[in-house]
XYZ file of C-alpha atoms in Angstrom:
277
model
C 10.377 7.010 16.200
C 10.086 3.133 15.653
C 12.548 1.339 13.153
C 14.555 -1.890 12.676
C 15.268 -0.721 9.250
C 16.858 2.902 9.523
C 17.096 3.134 5.995
C 13.034 2.189 5.196
C 10.357 4.059 4.063
C 9.267 6.875 6.392
C 6.060 6.659 7.788
C 4.369 9.839 9.655
C 1.440 8.950 11.801
C -0.830 11.932 13.272
C -3.330 11.509 16.079
C -6.920 12.818 15.956
C -8.941 15.207 18.758
C -8.462 14.527 22.325
C -6.232 12.174 22.035
C -2.241 11.923 21.169
C 0.188 9.308 19.388
C -0.500 6.682 21.766
C -3.374 5.652 19.895
C -0.504 4.237 17.695
C 1.564 2.271 20.250
C 1.481 0.422 23.864
C 4.322 0.787 26.492
C 4.652 -3.041 26.006
C 5.200 -2.724 22.079
C 2.277 -3.154 20.749
C 0.232 -1.406 17.719
C 0.498 0.224 14.201
C 3.969 2.229 14.768
C 5.364 -1.107 16.168
C 3.814 -3.094 13.908
C 4.907 -1.090 10.537
C 8.617 -0.998 11.957
C 8.681 -4.779 12.066
C 7.688 -4.588 8.318
C 10.353 -2.474 7.509
C 9.511 0.954 7.631
C 10.958 3.889 9.387
C 7.927 5.278 11.580
C 7.630 8.697 13.086
C 4.297 8.953 15.796
C 3.704 12.834 16.198
C 2.397 14.424 19.564
C 0.882 17.540 18.675
C 1.198 20.643 20.859
C 0.479 19.907 24.657
C -0.963 16.402 23.828
C 1.163 13.162 24.965
C 4.655 13.562 25.765
C 4.876 17.288 24.354
C 5.428 19.756 26.872
C 3.971 21.920 28.521
C 0.817 20.318 29.001
C -2.591 21.605 27.741
C -3.963 24.092 30.275
C -6.352 27.353 30.150
C -3.311 29.202 28.941
C -3.162 27.523 25.441
C -4.783 29.918 22.708
C -3.169 27.219 20.231
C -5.735 25.884 17.824
C -5.832 23.743 14.748
C -4.769 26.325 12.395
C -1.678 26.501 13.963
C -1.483 22.428 13.684
C -2.301 22.700 9.480
C 0.007 25.835 9.097
C 2.822 25.220 11.694
C 3.155 21.719 13.259
C 2.360 19.478 10.318
C 4.882 21.280 7.934
C 7.421 21.319 10.837
C 6.920 17.414 11.306
C 7.292 16.367 8.096
C 10.685 18.936 7.199
C 12.451 17.627 10.080
C 11.320 13.623 8.612
C 12.357 15.037 5.395
C 15.964 16.051 6.996
C 16.757 12.989 8.784
C 15.651 10.585 5.503
C 17.148 13.080 2.694
C 14.603 13.229 0.620
C 13.162 9.680 0.750
C 9.521 9.827 0.087
C 6.954 9.526 3.256
C 3.492 8.120 3.912
C 1.088 9.625 6.331
C -1.182 7.808 8.143
C -3.643 9.416 10.571
C -6.829 8.452 12.957
C -9.597 10.064 13.161
C -9.642 14.029 12.909
C -5.945 13.659 12.202
C -6.995 12.699 8.785
C -8.926 15.858 8.520
C -5.767 17.975 9.747
C -3.552 15.690 7.047
C -5.950 16.519 4.065
C -6.000 20.562 5.094
C -2.419 20.543 5.111
C -2.524 18.756 1.396
C -5.040 21.808 0.406
C -2.708 24.243 1.594
C 0.795 22.833 0.205
C 2.061 21.031 -2.731
C 3.937 18.395 -0.954
C 5.313 15.581 -3.463
C 7.218 14.067 -0.725
C 4.019 12.326 0.265
C 3.631 9.183 -1.913
C 0.200 7.973 -0.086
C -2.450 8.304 2.865
C -4.015 6.091 5.275
C -6.736 6.922 7.389
C -8.654 5.363 10.393
C -11.864 6.334 10.994
C -11.739 9.651 9.474
C -14.544 11.571 8.493
C -15.065 15.525 8.510
C -18.731 16.106 9.404
C -20.581 13.991 11.906
C -24.366 13.613 10.023
C -24.953 10.068 10.994
C -27.980 10.439 13.257
C -28.137 7.359 16.072
C -28.031 7.169 20.026
C -24.858 7.231 19.932
C -24.409 10.333 18.077
C -27.208 11.627 19.894
C -25.467 11.329 23.313
C -21.852 11.064 22.939
C -21.736 13.935 20.397
C -24.451 16.509 20.661
C -24.856 15.945 24.760
C -21.243 14.928 26.184
C -18.720 16.420 23.629
C -21.067 19.381 22.465
C -23.162 20.452 25.212
C -21.216 19.363 28.251
C -17.843 19.818 26.820
C -19.173 23.558 26.098
C -19.893 23.903 29.593
C -16.274 22.004 30.874
C -14.704 24.604 28.787
C -16.152 27.936 30.450
C -15.555 26.466 33.902
C -11.849 25.562 33.080
C -10.694 27.436 30.037
C -9.785 24.302 28.111
C -11.605 20.792 27.629
C -10.509 18.633 30.345
C -10.834 15.379 28.968
C -9.040 12.758 30.773
C -10.798 13.980 33.622
C -14.011 13.730 32.812
C -13.340 10.412 30.440
C -14.179 12.083 27.281
C -10.971 10.924 25.355
C -7.126 10.354 26.092
C -5.917 13.711 26.370
C -6.910 17.424 26.633
C -7.884 19.800 24.259
C -7.426 23.320 23.849
C -10.309 25.814 24.079
C -9.964 27.006 20.388
C -8.985 23.570 18.887
C -12.161 22.467 20.488
C -14.361 25.086 18.882
C -12.673 24.807 15.732
C -13.015 21.234 15.287
C -16.711 21.073 16.382
C -17.243 24.179 14.194
C -16.408 21.755 11.193
C -17.583 18.644 12.489
C -21.115 19.772 13.591
C -21.987 22.917 12.012
C -19.573 24.898 9.436
C -18.094 24.523 5.904
C -14.655 23.171 5.419
C -13.415 26.860 5.548
C -10.283 27.953 7.749
C -12.113 31.238 9.930
C -8.877 32.743 10.121
C -8.162 33.295 6.260
C -11.294 32.313 4.508
C -9.173 29.016 3.204
C -11.840 26.785 1.190
C -10.512 23.590 1.826
C -13.098 21.617 -0.199
C -13.106 23.451 -3.011
C -9.564 23.582 -3.243
C -8.836 19.637 -2.801
C -12.028 18.785 -5.551
C -9.469 20.207 -7.875
C -6.031 19.075 -6.492
C -4.535 15.949 -7.408
C -4.524 13.778 -3.735
C -1.933 11.260 -3.014
C -3.681 7.950 -3.036
C -5.804 7.564 0.122
C -6.846 4.170 1.948
C -9.938 5.031 3.789
C -9.948 2.128 7.022
C -13.433 2.065 9.168
C -14.661 -0.094 11.609
C -18.216 -1.951 11.054
C -19.048 -0.928 14.596
C -18.092 2.437 14.356
C -21.332 3.851 15.538
C -20.530 7.971 15.068
C -17.099 8.903 15.018
C -16.251 7.471 12.019
C -19.492 5.994 10.333
C -19.147 4.428 7.084
C -21.569 6.847 5.880
C -19.615 9.698 7.231
C -16.523 8.780 5.923
C -17.991 8.355 2.582
C -19.126 11.673 2.478
C -15.316 12.701 3.200
C -14.037 11.164 0.329
C -16.790 12.830 -1.798
C -15.964 15.971 -0.306
C -12.274 15.897 -1.127
C -13.337 14.863 -4.912
C -13.709 11.134 -4.923
C -10.771 10.552 -6.399
C -10.252 7.368 -8.310
C -6.918 6.659 -6.462
C -8.760 6.004 -3.512
C -10.258 3.038 -1.789
C -12.581 2.590 1.643
C -12.647 -0.598 3.297
C -15.047 -1.478 5.912
C -13.224 -3.518 8.603
C -15.951 -6.104 10.073
C -17.104 -9.674 9.920
C -19.425 -8.826 6.975
C -16.693 -8.246 4.916
C -14.704 -11.355 5.619
C -12.651 -9.696 8.994
C -12.069 -11.395 12.206
C -13.826 -8.722 14.117
C -16.330 -5.858 14.195
C -14.307 -3.010 15.189
C -15.214 0.356 16.486
C -13.590 3.656 16.543
C -10.607 3.048 18.948
C -10.387 -0.771 18.410
C -9.690 -0.284 14.981
C -5.912 0.434 16.034
C -5.658 -1.256 19.354
C -7.262 -5.337 19.143
C -4.930 -7.449 19.130
C -6.743 -9.034 16.010
C -5.796 -6.458 14.151
C -2.123 -7.420 13.696
C -3.407 -10.115 11.541
C -6.822 -8.587 9.859
C -6.120 -5.443 8.721
C -3.014 -4.264 9.511
C -1.222 -6.337 6.586
C -3.872 -4.502 4.107
C -2.224 -1.535 5.417
C 1.508 -2.472 4.546
C 0.052 -3.812 1.097
C -0.792 -0.099 0.389
C 1.917 1.644 1.880
C 4.157 -0.793 -0.405
C 2.172 -0.511 -3.721
C 2.739 3.426 -3.673
C 6.539 3.127 -2.380
């Protein structure tokens, strides 16, 4: 939890696949979470099961999957915030796959507490074709990742340089199915997320992605997600790069971690949140 004003509007921050909540903050007090706290928000950063400070750490015994996160963890996080904030509105922000999990939660539940959302590099399908996608997604993450899971019983992403945190076997498999191959349908009960979202009121959402995000949040794939959700008139997309007046051409990670972000696009995030309080 990061706050200067304990009575500020709540912000719930959710990380993506093969990472943890540290994408939003550093030990030295930098990052989006401390920044939002300085602007008067009451900020809560999640670590999904086994990631970051969540215990026990992921190993071959974890049967946890992304449906568990959608149906169990995200509601628990939001309900705890609601208890602490006594019914105040909540803004939900996410990096990468965390946005897909949040949208899936929105499809499942009617949650009027969430006033707006902000996504950083969030896509549902990886369809753009370039060398980075071929090497990092199709070969490294997909094929080599599959072999590592067969060997270890989970994806040891930290050891092999895949990401900042490890991934349970089933969580990895389900993410791969949605991102590479399959439709946005839950394999456990057949819930059709895309179909529901097309016809549902979704909190106003700001989609941000880096001009130099080559494959994990490529602008074309972010736009595909917006269409899949229903291209809501309240939604906005911004490509953060020099061509659009920003100081840097950001990629998938430094969209949140680059020191220039504090003065470049973080203020626009605050403007969005305050607009939808």
